[in-house]
């Protein structure tokens, strides 16, 4: 609830500030507050294979690759989130070498598309989320975009299926672009 | 209601059937429509809620990710749903992010109302949360109308009414057969009754087709018919008996009258002082007595039937009465050479009886015996004393009585058959009167016979009077009464009656003054005094009662009182008590023996 309200407020602010075209820093902070909230929301509509999340009580690592754009806001947002009962554990890393074991990988930065394929090799079965143009082509499952001052996302269902990840149709419904039909064609 | 009561039963049944079905139909229709309304509303609310929950589920991500376009698209799918009026979607902060308003009545509220499921008169409102996982992501406001519900209700009501009317029609057709089942027996019974009362035969019977109330009615009706038929038969028999009796009566009256007229002609044509005169007078007298007896018997029967037979019960010796009757009947017995004997005890047999009636009973039994006993037969009268009763039996050697007729021997107006009447004459009254008189005395009279030709025995039993000592038997026949020197006023409008009375009284030594009407009588009363009055009761202008009243007034002024005797042809006790009430001291009934008139005058003066 708290998070949802914050999210809505941030969205409005983002819209207003984007319209003003000033104070890029503040705008950027707001954008990541929204993305953090959406990240938490997206996790509610993802389904991993039954044994992918490890034994009960084991934390589910969410790994951020590249320069962390969120800061403490993600920690706050994820504090009470869980993935199918596994507490979310945030890990920050410079490259893709230590990604093994991550359940969710967020490839940060507008230039991050080239890191996606190696990240997928390093952490097969993890939900791959990007925020760079072309990330979806590299195999990312979900990719944040900013359109008309609003944060939206695209979905690659073909790639998700290949990784054994199921994305709820509810989430698909609000995606800006969806690649691959629900039945894989 | 009165008009309903006048309807034929068949139509009544139809009306009753209609009324019951119709009221049941109306009530069930109303109940059905009302319950359908409430159930329909409840269902509509549930439907509305289900719709809202489905929409809310589909809106989850739109709200979560602030996707207003998708939210709008989602709720636009409700455009085609006619019951939906208004859909509003709010995000978690209560900001309206999408709406669908189909009727312009009002738009979405600025902020979401509290969660609810409410049914108003014309709208159903559902406000429910949009939930993501277990957290509230927003609010859905859904307002529907009940137009479809009322439309549905109207259709259902019409269907119920049409179905009910069809049912009513079928029920009426089916009932028509049942109705005739119920009404037909009543109609046919009614027709039978109408046929009988139009003059049909009582032998007709109504047919019974059921064992219900109508069946019992038919049974009762048939029983009634049987009763009427039997009564009808009895009535016919009684009528025939009455005809026979009247014929016999006419015959019995004519026979002595014929003799009287005949001997009167002989008397008139024969020279004065001829020998035949004595015989003529004797025969005229006997025949007149026979006629008087006949009239007396008829009156007795009438008195007995109407319960007006007054008995003056006094201690009476049965033996004396029996012997007096034997002597009275001896001449007629001797005329047929019948050996008439009497066996009586030598002590008096005291019973409580009216001496005149007692002698009448014994006389009737004896004359019956004489009548039915052939020449040279025997008749034995025996009086016996038993423990508490006396028995008088008369045994004859006559024609006897058949077993069939024995129980009816004491019936009135009856003789064994018409041929007996022709052969022996008489009205068949004597034994009936005797039987009834004995019963009135507290006794019994029974008949026995060995059969035709075996003779018969009639036995009378009377209870004995307990106190035997110091009772002198009442004299049946009174001696000669002397009215020497008495002045008597006789008033009668009938010439013969007046002459006879004057003659009788003069013969006894009285000085008689006669008057033929009340006016003359009053003149005589004004000019002289009398020792006794003899007034006829029935007279034109001033009758006996009125005359006595006038006479008593006149006497009262003079300070006198003259005893009065009423003479009347009315033989009933009621007439006599009326005369006593009017102030007469004695009453004499026509026709009378001279001695009766004389002793009445003597008694009236003595009292």
Short mmCIF file of C-alpha atoms in Angstrom, two decimals, chain B residues 249-550:
data_model
loop_
_atom_site.label_atom_id
_atom_site.label_comp_id
_atom_site.label_asym_id
_atom_site.label_seq_id
_atom_site.Cartn_x
_atom_site.Cartn_y
_atom_site.Cartn_z
CA UNK B 249 -125.90 -47.31 8.50
CA UNK B 250 -128.38 -46.26 5.88
CA UNK B 251 -129.77 -49.79 5.84
CA UNK B 252 -129.96 -49.94 9.62
CA UNK B 253 -131.79 -46.61 9.77
CA UNK B 254 -134.25 -47.49 7.03
CA UNK B 255 -135.33 -50.86 8.35
CA UNK B 256 -136.96 -49.64 11.59
CA UNK B 257 -138.18 -46.49 9.84
CA UNK B 258 -139.88 -48.64 7.26
CA UNK B 259 -141.59 -50.55 10.03
CA UNK B 260 -142.62 -47.36 11.81
CA UNK B 261 -144.17 -45.84 8.68
CA UNK B 262 -145.83 -49.11 7.80
CA UNK B 263 -147.48 -49.57 11.22
CA UNK B 264 -148.46 -45.89 11.23
CA UNK B 265 -150.37 -46.44 7.98
CA UNK B 266 -152.04 -49.50 9.43
CA UNK B 267 -152.96 -47.49 12.51
CA UNK B 268 -154.44 -44.67 10.43
CA UNK B 269 -156.52 -46.90 8.17
CA UNK B 270 -157.82 -49.22 10.90
CA UNK B 271 -160.99 -48.27 12.78
CA UNK B 272 -160.71 -46.68 16.22
CA UNK B 273 -160.25 -49.14 19.02
CA UNK B 274 -159.30 -51.98 16.70
CA UNK B 275 -157.22 -54.84 18.17
CA UNK B 276 -154.42 -54.14 15.75
CA UNK B 277 -153.76 -50.72 17.40
CA UNK B 278 -151.98 -52.19 20.46
CA UNK B 279 -149.71 -54.30 18.31
CA UNK B 280 -149.00 -51.32 16.01
CA UNK B 281 -148.06 -49.08 18.93
CA UNK B 282 -145.83 -51.78 20.40
CA UNK B 283 -144.07 -52.32 17.09
CA UNK B 284 -143.65 -48.59 16.44
CA UNK B 285 -142.14 -48.17 19.89
CA UNK B 286 -139.72 -51.07 19.44
CA UNK B 287 -138.53 -49.79 16.08
CA UNK B 288 -138.17 -46.23 17.41
CA UNK B 289 -136.07 -47.66 20.24
CA UNK B 290 -133.90 -49.53 17.76
CA UNK B 291 -133.30 -46.26 15.95
CA UNK B 292 -132.59 -44.40 19.17
CA UNK B 293 -130.17 -47.18 20.13
CA UNK B 294 -128.44 -46.76 16.79
CA UNK B 295 -128.02 -43.04 17.27
CA UNK B 296 -126.87 -43.63 20.83
CA UNK B 297 -124.24 -46.12 19.62
CA UNK B 298 -122.97 -43.67 17.04
CA UNK B 299 -122.70 -40.97 19.68
CA UNK B 300 -120.92 -43.36 22.03
CA UNK B 301 -118.37 -44.22 19.36
CA UNK B 302 -117.89 -40.54 18.67
CA UNK B 303 -117.44 -39.83 22.40
CA UNK B 304 -114.98 -42.67 22.80
CA UNK B 305 -112.96 -41.66 19.75
CA UNK B 306 -112.78 -38.02 20.84
CA UNK B 307 -112.09 -39.02 24.46
CA UNK B 308 -115.20 -37.26 25.74
CA UNK B 309 -116.88 -40.29 27.26
CA UNK B 310 -117.68 -39.20 30.82
CA UNK B 311 -118.23 -42.05 33.24
CA UNK B 312 -120.01 -41.45 36.51
CA UNK B 313 -118.22 -44.13 38.51
CA UNK B 314 -120.11 -45.33 41.56
CA UNK B 315 -120.04 -48.64 43.48
CA UNK B 316 -122.15 -50.99 41.37
CA UNK B 317 -123.16 -54.63 41.69
CA UNK B 318 -122.03 -56.49 38.57
CA UNK B 319 -124.45 -59.33 39.28
CA UNK B 320 -127.46 -57.04 39.30
CA UNK B 321 -126.39 -55.34 36.09
CA UNK B 322 -125.86 -58.75 34.48
CA UNK B 323 -129.23 -60.07 35.57
CA UNK B 324 -131.01 -56.89 34.44
CA UNK B 325 -129.41 -57.31 30.99
CA UNK B 326 -130.36 -60.96 30.83
CA UNK B 327 -133.95 -60.03 31.55
CA UNK B 328 -133.84 -57.24 28.96
CA UNK B 329 -132.56 -59.66 26.30
CA UNK B 330 -134.77 -62.57 27.27
CA UNK B 331 -137.64 -61.60 24.93
CA UNK B 332 -135.41 -61.55 21.83
CA UNK B 333 -133.67 -64.80 22.93
CA UNK B 334 -137.02 -66.47 23.44
CA UNK B 335 -138.16 -65.26 20.04
CA UNK B 336 -135.34 -67.47 18.61
CA UNK B 337 -135.99 -70.25 21.13
CA UNK B 338 -132.55 -69.77 22.57
CA UNK B 339 -131.90 -71.23 25.98
CA UNK B 340 -130.55 -68.19 27.84
CA UNK B 341 -129.22 -69.03 31.28
CA UNK B 342 -127.32 -67.10 33.95
CA UNK B 343 -125.03 -68.40 36.72
CA UNK B 344 -124.15 -65.81 39.32
CA UNK B 345 -122.73 -65.90 42.88
CA UNK B 346 -125.13 -65.12 45.71
CA UNK B 347 -122.98 -62.32 47.13
CA UNK B 348 -122.89 -58.87 45.49
CA UNK B 349 -119.94 -58.34 43.14
CA UNK B 350 -119.11 -54.70 43.74
CA UNK B 351 -117.15 -52.86 41.08
CA UNK B 352 -116.53 -49.19 40.47
CA UNK B 353 -118.59 -48.49 37.34
CA UNK B 354 -121.08 -46.27 35.63
CA UNK B 355 -124.23 -48.40 36.13
CA UNK B 356 -125.84 -47.31 32.84
CA UNK B 357 -122.67 -48.06 30.90
CA UNK B 358 -122.06 -51.35 32.68
CA UNK B 359 -125.54 -52.52 31.75
CA UNK B 360 -124.89 -51.32 28.19
CA UNK B 361 -121.72 -53.43 27.99
CA UNK B 362 -123.39 -56.61 29.23
CA UNK B 363 -126.41 -55.89 27.01
CA UNK B 364 -124.17 -55.50 23.95
CA UNK B 365 -122.33 -58.75 24.68
CA UNK B 366 -125.61 -60.60 25.18
CA UNK B 367 -127.36 -59.12 22.15
CA UNK B 368 -124.32 -59.99 20.08
CA UNK B 369 -124.58 -63.55 21.31
CA UNK B 370 -128.29 -63.64 20.58
CA UNK B 371 -127.73 -62.22 17.13
CA UNK B 372 -125.16 -64.79 16.11
CA UNK B 373 -126.73 -67.81 17.77
CA UNK B 374 -129.04 -69.94 15.67
CA UNK B 375 -132.53 -70.99 16.76
CA UNK B 376 -132.63 -73.37 19.72
CA UNK B 377 -129.07 -72.56 20.61
CA UNK B 378 -127.76 -71.90 24.08
CA UNK B 379 -126.27 -68.86 25.76
CA UNK B 380 -124.72 -69.06 29.17
CA UNK B 381 -123.83 -65.97 31.21
CA UNK B 382 -121.61 -66.62 34.17
CA UNK B 383 -120.34 -64.21 36.82
CA UNK B 384 -117.40 -65.41 38.89
CA UNK B 385 -115.44 -63.91 41.74
CA UNK B 386 -111.66 -64.10 41.50
CA UNK B 387 -108.95 -62.86 43.83
CA UNK B 388 -109.10 -59.16 43.04
CA UNK B 389 -111.49 -59.16 40.14
CA UNK B 390 -114.82 -60.30 38.82
CA UNK B 391 -115.25 -62.15 35.59
CA UNK B 392 -118.32 -62.12 33.45
CA UNK B 393 -118.34 -64.55 30.58
CA UNK B 394 -120.93 -65.11 27.89
CA UNK B 395 -120.65 -68.39 26.01
CA UNK B 396 -122.84 -69.11 23.04
CA UNK B 397 -123.33 -71.95 20.58
CA UNK B 398 -123.35 -69.52 17.68
CA UNK B 399 -121.55 -69.32 14.37
CA UNK B 400 -118.16 -68.78 16.03
CA UNK B 401 -115.35 -66.55 14.92
CA UNK B 402 -112.61 -67.44 12.45
CA UNK B 403 -109.02 -67.31 13.61
CA UNK B 404 -108.34 -64.54 11.08
CA UNK B 405 -111.11 -62.29 12.33
CA UNK B 406 -110.59 -62.95 16.06
CA UNK B 407 -107.98 -60.21 16.62
CA UNK B 408 -110.23 -57.66 14.87
CA UNK B 409 -113.46 -58.59 16.49
CA UNK B 410 -113.42 -55.38 18.55
CA UNK B 411 -112.46 -53.08 15.64
CA UNK B 412 -114.95 -50.32 14.97
CA UNK B 413 -117.27 -50.47 11.94
CA UNK B 414 -116.27 -54.05 11.28
CA UNK B 415 -118.02 -57.30 10.88
CA UNK B 416 -116.30 -60.42 9.62
CA UNK B 417 -117.46 -59.65 6.09
CA UNK B 418 -120.18 -57.93 4.12
CA UNK B 419 -122.24 -61.11 3.88
CA UNK B 420 -122.50 -61.28 7.69
CA UNK B 421 -123.83 -57.73 7.73
CA UNK B 422 -126.41 -58.64 5.13
CA UNK B 423 -127.38 -61.77 6.99
CA UNK B 424 -127.42 -60.47 10.53
CA UNK B 425 -127.75 -56.70 10.16
CA UNK B 426 -126.17 -54.21 12.54
CA UNK B 427 -123.31 -51.78 12.22
CA UNK B 428 -120.65 -53.77 14.01
CA UNK B 429 -120.47 -51.08 16.67
CA UNK B 430 -121.78 -52.91 19.71
CA UNK B 431 -118.69 -54.97 20.53
CA UNK B 432 -116.34 -52.08 19.76
CA UNK B 433 -118.24 -49.86 22.20
CA UNK B 434 -118.33 -52.62 24.80
CA UNK B 435 -114.60 -53.18 24.47
CA UNK B 436 -113.78 -49.48 24.79
CA UNK B 437 -116.16 -48.99 27.72
CA UNK B 438 -114.62 -51.92 29.61
CA UNK B 439 -111.20 -50.47 28.99
CA UNK B 440 -112.39 -47.11 30.36
CA UNK B 441 -113.52 -48.97 33.47
CA UNK B 442 -110.02 -50.39 33.90
CA UNK B 443 -111.02 -53.87 32.83
CA UNK B 444 -110.53 -56.19 29.86
CA UNK B 445 -112.82 -57.77 27.32
CA UNK B 446 -111.56 -60.75 25.36
CA UNK B 447 -113.03 -63.07 22.75
CA UNK B 448 -112.32 -66.77 22.24
CA UNK B 449 -113.64 -69.16 19.67
CA UNK B 450 -112.86 -72.66 18.49
CA UNK B 451 -113.49 -71.44 14.94
CA UNK B 452 -116.51 -71.15 12.63
CA UNK B 453 -119.47 -73.11 13.93
CA UNK B 454 -117.82 -73.74 17.30
CA UNK B 455 -119.48 -70.90 19.20
CA UNK B 456 -117.71 -68.10 21.02
CA UNK B 457 -116.95 -66.90 24.53
CA UNK B 458 -116.59 -63.26 25.49
CA UNK B 459 -114.98 -62.69 28.86
CA UNK B 460 -115.05 -59.37 30.69
CA UNK B 461 -112.83 -58.79 33.70
CA UNK B 462 -113.34 -55.87 36.07
CA UNK B 463 -111.24 -55.03 39.15
CA UNK B 464 -113.10 -55.71 42.40
CA UNK B 465 -114.05 -52.78 44.61
CA UNK B 466 -112.35 -53.46 47.95
CA UNK B 467 -114.80 -51.96 50.52
CA UNK B 468 -117.77 -54.29 50.40
CA UNK B 469 -119.60 -53.36 53.55
CA UNK B 470 -122.18 -50.62 53.91
CA UNK B 471 -122.58 -49.88 50.29
CA UNK B 472 -126.02 -49.93 48.84
CA UNK B 473 -126.12 -50.62 45.18
CA UNK B 474 -127.30 -47.71 43.09
CA UNK B 475 -130.66 -48.29 41.57
CA UNK B 476 -130.51 -48.52 37.84
CA UNK B 477 -134.15 -47.99 37.19
CA UNK B 478 -135.86 -45.19 39.02
CA UNK B 479 -139.40 -45.62 40.28
CA UNK B 480 -142.28 -43.46 39.34
CA UNK B 481 -141.72 -39.79 40.07
CA UNK B 482 -144.60 -37.63 41.18
CA UNK B 483 -144.74 -34.02 40.10
CA UNK B 484 -148.07 -33.47 41.72
CA UNK B 485 -149.23 -29.84 41.61
CA UNK B 486 -145.92 -28.45 40.38
CA UNK B 487 -146.17 -25.47 38.02
CA UNK B 488 -143.77 -26.01 35.09
CA UNK B 489 -142.98 -23.63 32.21
CA UNK B 490 -142.01 -25.53 29.05
CA UNK B 491 -140.39 -23.48 26.23
CA UNK B 492 -139.54 -25.17 22.91
CA UNK B 493 -139.83 -23.83 19.35
CA UNK B 494 -140.52 -27.36 18.04
CA UNK B 495 -144.20 -28.14 18.23
CA UNK B 496 -143.82 -31.91 18.70
CA UNK B 497 -141.16 -31.62 21.34
CA UNK B 498 -143.21 -29.07 23.28
CA UNK B 499 -146.33 -31.26 23.09
CA UNK B 500 -144.42 -34.39 24.15
CA UNK B 501 -142.86 -32.63 27.15
CA UNK B 502 -146.17 -31.10 28.21
CA UNK B 503 -147.87 -34.50 27.85
CA UNK B 504 -145.20 -36.28 29.88
CA UNK B 505 -145.27 -33.76 32.73
CA UNK B 506 -149.04 -33.44 32.83
CA UNK B 507 -149.22 -37.24 33.11
CA UNK B 508 -147.06 -37.00 36.26
CA UNK B 509 -149.45 -34.49 37.82
CA UNK B 510 -147.73 -31.25 36.92
CA UNK B 511 -149.53 -28.13 35.72
CA UNK B 512 -147.79 -27.17 32.49
CA UNK B 513 -147.67 -23.81 30.73
CA UNK B 514 -146.11 -23.94 27.22
CA UNK B 515 -144.49 -21.25 25.12
CA UNK B 516 -143.03 -21.54 21.59
CA UNK B 517 -140.49 -18.69 21.90
CA UNK B 518 -138.62 -16.54 24.41
CA UNK B 519 -140.91 -13.54 24.01
CA UNK B 520 -144.07 -15.46 24.93
CA UNK B 521 -142.19 -17.15 27.75
CA UNK B 522 -141.27 -13.75 29.27
CA UNK B 523 -144.92 -12.71 29.11
CA UNK B 524 -145.92 -15.84 31.07
CA UNK B 525 -143.09 -15.21 33.55
CA UNK B 526 -144.30 -11.66 34.11
CA UNK B 527 -147.88 -12.81 34.84
CA UNK B 528 -147.28 -15.83 37.09
CA UNK B 529 -144.80 -17.84 39.15
CA UNK B 530 -143.43 -21.35 38.42
CA UNK B 531 -141.79 -24.17 40.35
CA UNK B 532 -139.60 -25.31 37.47
CA UNK B 533 -138.45 -24.34 33.95
CA UNK B 534 -137.88 -26.69 31.04
CA UNK B 535 -136.10 -24.77 28.24
CA UNK B 536 -134.94 -26.02 24.88
CA UNK B 537 -131.37 -24.80 24.31
CA UNK B 538 -131.51 -24.23 20.55
CA UNK B 539 -134.20 -21.72 19.62
CA UNK B 540 -134.30 -18.89 17.09
CA UNK B 541 -134.09 -15.25 18.31
CA UNK B 542 -133.77 -15.96 22.05
CA UNK B 543 -132.08 -19.30 22.78
CA UNK B 544 -132.38 -21.24 26.01
CA UNK B 545 -129.30 -19.72 27.56
CA UNK B 546 -130.43 -16.12 26.84
CA UNK B 547 -133.94 -16.88 28.02
CA UNK B 548 -132.67 -18.24 31.35
CA UNK B 549 -130.56 -15.11 31.78
CA UNK B 550 -133.63 -12.87 31.23
#
